[in-house]
mmCIF file of C-alpha atoms in Angstrom:
data_model
loop_
_atom_site.group_PDB
_atom_site.id
_atom_site.type_symbol
_atom_site.label_atom_id
_atom_site.label_comp_id
_atom_site.label_asym_id
_atom_site.label_seq_id
_atom_site.Cartn_x
_atom_site.Cartn_y
_atom_site.Cartn_z
ATOM 1 C CA MET A 322 -46.301 -49.451 -67.534
ATOM 2 C CA ALA A 323 -42.838 -49.980 -69.005
ATOM 3 C CA MET A 324 -41.246 -46.484 -69.948
ATOM 4 C CA SER A 325 -41.253 -45.479 -73.730
ATOM 5 C CA SER A 326 -37.695 -45.312 -75.495
ATOM 6 C CA GLU A 327 -38.649 -41.869 -76.380
ATOM 7 C CA LYS A 328 -39.305 -40.797 -72.685
ATOM 8 C CA GLU A 329 -36.154 -42.423 -71.728
ATOM 9 C CA VAL A 330 -34.091 -40.287 -73.985
ATOM 10 C CA PHE A 331 -35.674 -37.307 -73.176
ATOM 11 C CA LEU A 332 -35.302 -37.923 -68.966
ATOM 12 C CA LYS A 333 -31.752 -38.541 -69.778
ATOM 13 C CA GLU A 334 -31.236 -34.965 -71.314
ATOM 14 C CA PHE A 335 -34.062 -32.901 -69.554
ATOM 15 C CA GLY A 336 -34.509 -35.126 -66.263
ATOM 16 C CA GLU A 337 -33.203 -32.483 -63.652
ATOM 17 C CA ASP A 338 -35.693 -29.915 -65.221
ATOM 18 C CA TYR A 339 -38.723 -31.987 -65.357
ATOM 19 C CA GLY A 340 -41.760 -31.929 -63.347
ATOM 20 C CA TYR A 341 -41.654 -30.212 -59.619
ATOM 21 C CA ARG A 342 -38.359 -30.568 -58.009
ATOM 22 C CA ASN A 343 -40.072 -29.586 -54.214
ATOM 23 C CA SER A 344 -43.219 -31.614 -54.672
ATOM 24 C CA SER A 345 -43.402 -34.879 -52.620
ATOM 25 C CA ARG A 346 -44.673 -36.795 -56.097
ATOM 26 C CA ASN A 347 -43.427 -36.538 -59.260
ATOM 27 C CA ILE A 348 -45.136 -35.001 -62.482
ATOM 28 C CA ASP A 349 -46.174 -38.671 -63.562
ATOM 29 C CA GLN A 350 -47.590 -39.749 -59.915
ATOM 30 C CA ILE A 351 -49.301 -36.487 -59.979
ATOM 31 C CA ARG A 352 -51.016 -37.174 -63.778
ATOM 32 C CA ALA A 353 -51.935 -40.628 -62.640
ATOM 33 C CA MET A 354 -53.751 -39.556 -59.648
ATOM 34 C CA GLU A 355 -54.937 -36.283 -60.234
ATOM 35 C CA PHE A 356 -55.606 -36.172 -63.906
ATOM 36 C CA LYS A 357 -57.169 -39.469 -64.835
ATOM 37 C CA ARG A 358 -59.338 -37.954 -67.669
ATOM 38 C CA LEU A 359 -55.969 -37.030 -69.557
ATOM 39 C CA GLU A 360 -55.307 -40.413 -70.421
ATOM 40 C CA GLY A 361 -54.221 -40.481 -73.919
ATOM 41 C CA VAL A 362 -54.241 -36.416 -74.294
ATOM 42 C CA VAL A 363 -51.873 -34.349 -74.734
ATOM 43 C CA TYR A 364 -52.855 -30.844 -73.211
ATOM 44 C CA LEU A 365 -50.671 -27.797 -74.142
ATOM 45 C CA ASP A 366 -52.789 -24.526 -73.174
ATOM 46 C CA HIS A 367 -52.075 -24.325 -69.258
ATOM 47 C CA ALA A 368 -50.657 -21.025 -69.756
ATOM 48 C CA GLY A 369 -54.130 -20.060 -71.227
ATOM 49 C CA ALA A 370 -56.519 -22.524 -69.427
ATOM 50 C CA THR A 371 -55.044 -24.836 -66.651
ATOM 51 C CA LEU A 372 -56.715 -27.667 -65.839
ATOM 52 C CA HIS A 373 -58.244 -28.526 -62.329
ATOM 53 C CA SER A 374 -57.125 -31.835 -60.295
ATOM 54 C CA GLU A 375 -59.777 -34.154 -58.893
ATOM 55 C CA SER A 376 -58.336 -33.197 -54.996
ATOM 56 C CA GLN A 377 -59.402 -29.520 -55.744
ATOM 57 C CA LEU A 378 -62.655 -30.459 -57.341
ATOM 58 C CA GLU A 379 -63.399 -32.614 -54.521
ATOM 59 C CA ALA A 380 -62.586 -29.926 -52.018
ATOM 60 C CA VAL A 381 -64.456 -27.278 -53.410
ATOM 61 C CA LEU A 382 -67.604 -29.650 -53.431
ATOM 62 C CA LYS A 383 -67.108 -30.564 -49.972
ATOM 63 C CA GLU A 384 -67.008 -26.778 -49.286
ATOM 64 C CA LEU A 385 -70.203 -26.165 -51.151
ATOM 65 C CA ASN A 386 -71.698 -29.135 -49.357
ATOM 66 C CA SER A 387 -71.157 -27.840 -46.161
ATOM 67 C CA THR A 388 -71.122 -24.203 -46.191
ATOM 68 C CA VAL A 389 -73.810 -21.468 -47.486
ATOM 69 C CA TYR A 390 -72.259 -18.929 -49.445
ATOM 70 C CA GLY A 391 -74.239 -15.515 -50.659
ATOM 71 C CA ASN A 392 -73.592 -12.434 -52.351
ATOM 72 C CA PRO A 393 -70.575 -11.035 -51.078
ATOM 73 C CA HIS A 394 -71.695 -7.418 -51.601
ATOM 74 C CA SER A 395 -74.884 -7.814 -49.108
ATOM 75 C CA GLN A 396 -74.884 -7.862 -45.534
ATOM 76 C CA SER A 397 -76.376 -11.530 -44.317
ATOM 77 C CA SER A 398 -74.422 -14.247 -42.395
ATOM 78 C CA CYS A 399 -74.196 -16.031 -45.746
ATOM 79 C CA SER A 400 -72.753 -13.195 -47.662
ATOM 80 C CA MET A 401 -70.661 -12.178 -44.982
ATOM 81 C CA SER A 402 -69.018 -15.833 -45.148
ATOM 82 C CA SER A 403 -68.240 -15.032 -49.285
ATOM 83 C CA ASN A 404 -67.044 -11.903 -48.370
ATOM 84 C CA ASP A 405 -64.377 -13.238 -45.772
ATOM 85 C CA CYS A 406 -63.404 -15.995 -48.606
ATOM 86 C CA VAL A 407 -62.776 -13.416 -51.097
ATOM 87 C CA GLN A 408 -60.694 -11.346 -48.676
ATOM 88 C CA LYS A 409 -58.550 -13.901 -47.694
ATOM 89 C CA ALA A 410 -57.934 -15.322 -51.248
ATOM 90 C CA ARG A 411 -56.851 -11.272 -51.636
ATOM 91 C CA GLN A 412 -54.628 -11.684 -48.955
ATOM 92 C CA GLN A 413 -52.864 -14.846 -49.935
ATOM 93 C CA VAL A 414 -52.392 -13.409 -53.391
ATOM 94 C CA LEU A 415 -50.624 -10.329 -51.975
ATOM 95 C CA GLU A 416 -48.329 -12.441 -49.546
ATOM 96 C CA PHE A 417 -47.630 -14.750 -52.755
ATOM 97 C CA PHE A 418 -45.932 -11.709 -54.370
ATOM 98 C CA ASN A 419 -44.669 -10.194 -50.993
ATOM 99 C CA ALA A 420 -46.920 -7.098 -51.474
ATOM 100 C CA SER A 421 -47.874 -4.994 -48.810
ATOM 101 C CA PRO A 422 -51.847 -4.232 -48.702
ATOM 102 C CA ARG A 423 -51.102 -0.568 -47.777
ATOM 103 C CA GLU A 424 -49.445 -0.221 -51.400
ATOM 104 C CA TYR A 425 -50.911 -2.625 -53.513
ATOM 105 C CA SER A 426 -54.782 -4.100 -54.198
ATOM 106 C CA CYS A 427 -55.700 -7.420 -55.233
ATOM 107 C CA ILE A 428 -58.440 -7.629 -58.362
ATOM 108 C CA PHE A 429 -59.859 -10.335 -59.826
ATOM 109 C CA THR A 430 -60.716 -10.777 -63.257
ATOM 110 C CA SER A 431 -62.085 -13.027 -65.754
ATOM 111 C CA GLY A 432 -58.291 -13.406 -66.951
ATOM 112 C CA ALA A 433 -55.428 -11.733 -67.995
ATOM 113 C CA THR A 434 -56.787 -10.137 -70.905
ATOM 114 C CA ALA A 435 -59.514 -8.585 -68.826
ATOM 115 C CA ALA A 436 -56.868 -7.324 -66.214
ATOM 116 C CA LEU A 437 -54.627 -5.614 -69.069
ATOM 117 C CA LYS A 438 -57.991 -4.072 -70.385
ATOM 118 C CA LEU A 439 -58.483 -2.501 -66.823
ATOM 119 C CA VAL A 440 -55.426 -1.180 -66.517
ATOM 120 C CA GLY A 441 -55.365 0.306 -69.818
ATOM 121 C CA GLU A 442 -58.901 2.234 -68.849
ATOM 122 C CA THR A 443 -57.833 3.515 -65.675
ATOM 123 C CA PHE A 444 -54.419 4.386 -65.865
ATOM 124 C CA PRO A 445 -54.014 7.965 -65.598
ATOM 125 C CA TRP A 446 -52.419 8.744 -68.845
ATOM 126 C CA CYS A 447 -51.635 12.347 -70.023
ATOM 127 C CA SER A 448 -49.635 13.695 -73.024
ATOM 128 C CA GLU A 449 -46.123 13.377 -70.929
ATOM 129 C CA SER A 450 -47.056 9.874 -69.962
ATOM 130 C CA SER A 451 -44.893 6.969 -71.433
ATOM 131 C CA PHE A 452 -45.675 3.304 -71.858
ATOM 132 C CA MET A 453 -42.838 1.075 -72.435
ATOM 133 C CA TYR A 454 -43.003 -2.901 -72.926
ATOM 134 C CA THR A 455 -40.922 -5.636 -73.840
ATOM 135 C CA MET A 456 -40.953 -7.053 -77.554
ATOM 136 C CA GLU A 457 -41.984 -10.303 -76.284
ATOM 137 C CA ASN A 458 -45.096 -9.656 -74.307
ATOM 138 C CA HIS A 459 -48.943 -10.787 -74.017
ATOM 139 C CA ASN A 460 -50.881 -9.573 -77.134
ATOM 140 C CA SER A 461 -53.376 -7.776 -74.849
ATOM 141 C CA VAL A 462 -50.518 -5.435 -73.623
ATOM 142 C CA LEU A 463 -50.568 -4.213 -77.088
ATOM 143 C CA GLY A 464 -54.288 -3.153 -76.227
ATOM 144 C CA ILE A 465 -53.091 -0.832 -73.563
ATOM 145 C CA ARG A 466 -50.788 0.626 -76.528
ATOM 146 C CA GLU A 467 -53.989 1.831 -77.810
ATOM 147 C CA TYR A 468 -55.457 3.561 -74.634
ATOM 148 C CA ALA A 469 -52.275 5.443 -74.127
ATOM 149 C CA LEU A 470 -51.687 6.741 -77.536
ATOM 150 C CA ASN A 471 -55.538 7.667 -77.662
ATOM 151 C CA LYS A 472 -54.879 10.387 -74.582
ATOM 152 C CA GLY A 473 -51.804 11.390 -76.543
ATOM 153 C CA ALA A 474 -48.925 9.702 -74.303
ATOM 154 C CA THR A 475 -46.077 8.348 -76.179
ATOM 155 C CA THR A 476 -45.577 4.318 -76.606
ATOM 156 C CA PHE A 477 -42.196 2.270 -77.301
ATOM 157 C CA ALA A 478 -40.839 -0.940 -77.305
ATOM 158 C CA VAL A 479 -37.761 -2.258 -75.636
ATOM 159 C CA ASP A 480 -35.593 -5.286 -75.915
ATOM 160 C CA VAL A 481 -34.162 -6.463 -72.856
ATOM 161 C CA LYS A 482 -30.398 -8.109 -72.866
ATOM 162 C CA ASP A 483 -30.543 -11.978 -71.575
ATOM 163 C CA ALA A 484 -28.308 -11.013 -68.985
ATOM 164 C CA ILE A 485 -28.473 -8.108 -66.440
ATOM 165 C CA SER A 486 -25.023 -7.566 -64.794
ATOM 166 C CA ASN A 487 -24.847 -7.314 -60.606
ATOM 167 C CA ASP A 488 -22.245 -4.646 -60.945
ATOM 168 C CA SER A 489 -23.789 -1.701 -59.015
ATOM 169 C CA SER A 490 -21.640 0.675 -61.479
ATOM 170 C CA GLN A 491 -23.356 -0.697 -64.420
ATOM 171 C CA SER A 492 -25.853 2.186 -65.946
ATOM 172 C CA HIS A 493 -29.153 1.573 -66.108
ATOM 173 C CA GLN A 494 -29.346 2.080 -69.639
ATOM 174 C CA SER A 495 -27.035 -0.606 -70.290
ATOM 175 C CA ALA A 496 -29.625 -2.945 -69.369
ATOM 176 C CA PHE A 497 -31.937 -2.174 -72.299
ATOM 177 C CA LYS A 498 -31.543 -1.509 -75.900
ATOM 178 C CA ILE A 499 -34.147 1.272 -76.467
ATOM 179 C CA SER A 500 -36.410 1.252 -79.735
ATOM 180 C CA HIS A 501 -35.862 4.276 -81.478
ATOM 181 C CA ARG A 502 -39.508 4.460 -83.141
ATOM 182 C CA PRO A 503 -41.871 5.729 -80.343
ATOM 183 C CA MET A 504 -45.351 6.080 -81.578
ATOM 184 C CA GLN A 505 -47.695 9.282 -80.524
ATOM 185 C CA ARG A 506 -50.908 9.820 -81.968
ATOM 186 C CA CYS A 507 -53.822 12.418 -80.962
ATOM 187 C CA GLU A 508 -57.255 11.554 -82.185
ATOM 188 C CA ALA A 509 -58.415 14.435 -84.538
ATOM 189 C CA GLY A 510 -61.143 16.327 -82.352
ATOM 190 C CA LEU A 511 -59.539 15.225 -78.981
ATOM 191 C CA PRO A 512 -57.776 17.621 -77.089
ATOM 192 C CA ASN A 513 -54.079 16.589 -76.210
ATOM 193 C CA GLU A 514 -54.421 16.492 -72.566
ATOM 194 C CA GLY A 515 -51.756 18.126 -70.300
ATOM 195 C CA SER A 516 -50.726 16.896 -67.230
ATOM 196 C CA THR A 517 -52.328 18.512 -64.200
ATOM 197 C CA GLY A 518 -49.341 17.091 -61.533
ATOM 198 C CA LYS A 519 -47.662 13.692 -61.254
ATOM 199 C CA VAL A 520 -46.968 12.455 -64.725
ATOM 200 C CA HIS A 521 -47.305 8.444 -64.620
ATOM 201 C CA ASN A 522 -45.364 6.058 -66.925
ATOM 202 C CA LEU A 523 -46.354 2.547 -67.198
ATOM 203 C CA PHE A 524 -43.901 -0.308 -67.956
ATOM 204 C CA ALA A 525 -45.141 -3.747 -68.994
ATOM 205 C CA PHE A 526 -43.279 -7.294 -69.475
ATOM 206 C CA PRO A 527 -44.268 -10.605 -68.615
ATOM 207 C CA SER A 528 -42.444 -12.997 -66.133
ATOM 208 C CA GLU A 529 -42.470 -15.425 -69.001
ATOM 209 C CA CYS A 530 -43.479 -15.171 -72.770
ATOM 210 C CA ASN A 531 -46.685 -17.202 -73.317
ATOM 211 C CA PHE A 532 -45.419 -17.785 -76.856
ATOM 212 C CA SER A 533 -41.679 -18.104 -76.893
ATOM 213 C CA GLY A 534 -41.025 -19.282 -73.190
ATOM 214 C CA LYS A 535 -38.455 -16.611 -72.470
ATOM 215 C CA ARG A 536 -38.330 -15.674 -68.883
ATOM 216 C CA PHE A 537 -37.442 -12.051 -67.957
ATOM 217 C CA ASN A 538 -35.049 -10.896 -64.272
ATOM 218 C CA LEU A 539 -37.743 -9.672 -62.199
ATOM 219 C CA ASP A 540 -35.066 -7.204 -61.031
ATOM 220 C CA LEU A 541 -36.290 -5.523 -64.086
ATOM 221 C CA VAL A 542 -39.043 -4.101 -61.860
ATOM 222 C CA ASN A 543 -36.277 -2.388 -59.376
ATOM 223 C CA ILE A 544 -34.109 -0.977 -62.613
ATOM 224 C CA VAL A 545 -36.767 0.616 -64.009
ATOM 225 C CA LYS A 546 -38.271 1.885 -60.440
ATOM 226 C CA GLU A 547 -34.776 3.229 -59.722
ATOM 227 C CA GLY A 548 -33.658 4.483 -63.283
ATOM 228 C CA SER A 549 -37.029 5.270 -65.338
ATOM 229 C CA ASP A 550 -35.781 9.040 -66.130
ATOM 230 C CA SER A 551 -32.347 7.616 -67.598
ATOM 231 C CA ILE A 552 -34.129 4.884 -69.185
ATOM 232 C CA LEU A 553 -36.706 7.431 -70.912
ATOM 233 C CA GLY A 554 -33.474 9.794 -71.476
ATOM 234 C CA SER A 555 -31.729 7.603 -73.368
ATOM 235 C CA SER A 556 -34.666 6.948 -75.958
ATOM 236 C CA SER A 557 -35.748 9.163 -78.731
ATOM 237 C CA LEU A 558 -38.452 10.503 -76.150
ATOM 238 C CA SER A 559 -36.094 12.979 -74.622
ATOM 239 C CA HIS A 560 -36.060 14.815 -78.260
ATOM 240 C CA ARG A 561 -39.691 15.161 -78.587
#
């Protein structure tokens, strides 16, 4: 099939970033072999609901036709097979993120919205807690804000500069532009819950914003872990 002139222009400008660099097949070959049903279709919602490939479907069908899987919460041999698959999947996810199972747990949910809702519902908020989130974020992150506010915690948004310096002498605050409009609210009739021990704070940011496409430097994790006190102290939270 002859390449369209529009695609030729596109590849000249973006060819180096087009497709999967480390794959044995380019994106056009993958589409032709694995996604024949997309012929004539432009699908742009992979961030929300990515499509299964034909080889994935074939592998799952082969597995289901050759193995009996039961309720993973029961004790039969069929159930244990299901449990083993689930535990193996959890381990693979943790290994992918280089996360030790001694520190982290992998919980499967129906999607990002359900996962963020679970965090908001179970996080140990108190009146001294702070919830910090980047301006560019998943919409459901704002739902976590409501859980925090209802427990008397403070929430505020931050802007992150495009470049994070590797200079070790640079202060943590210089990597952030802190919003000076923190929000705090106590629901009428509910006591403002105080701290009963260690205060927990939460920081939420996407690796890539599904709206703007902006990608955040994952070093933000270490910056926040190592300098949360100085980051919080540079905002108006230090005056409340």
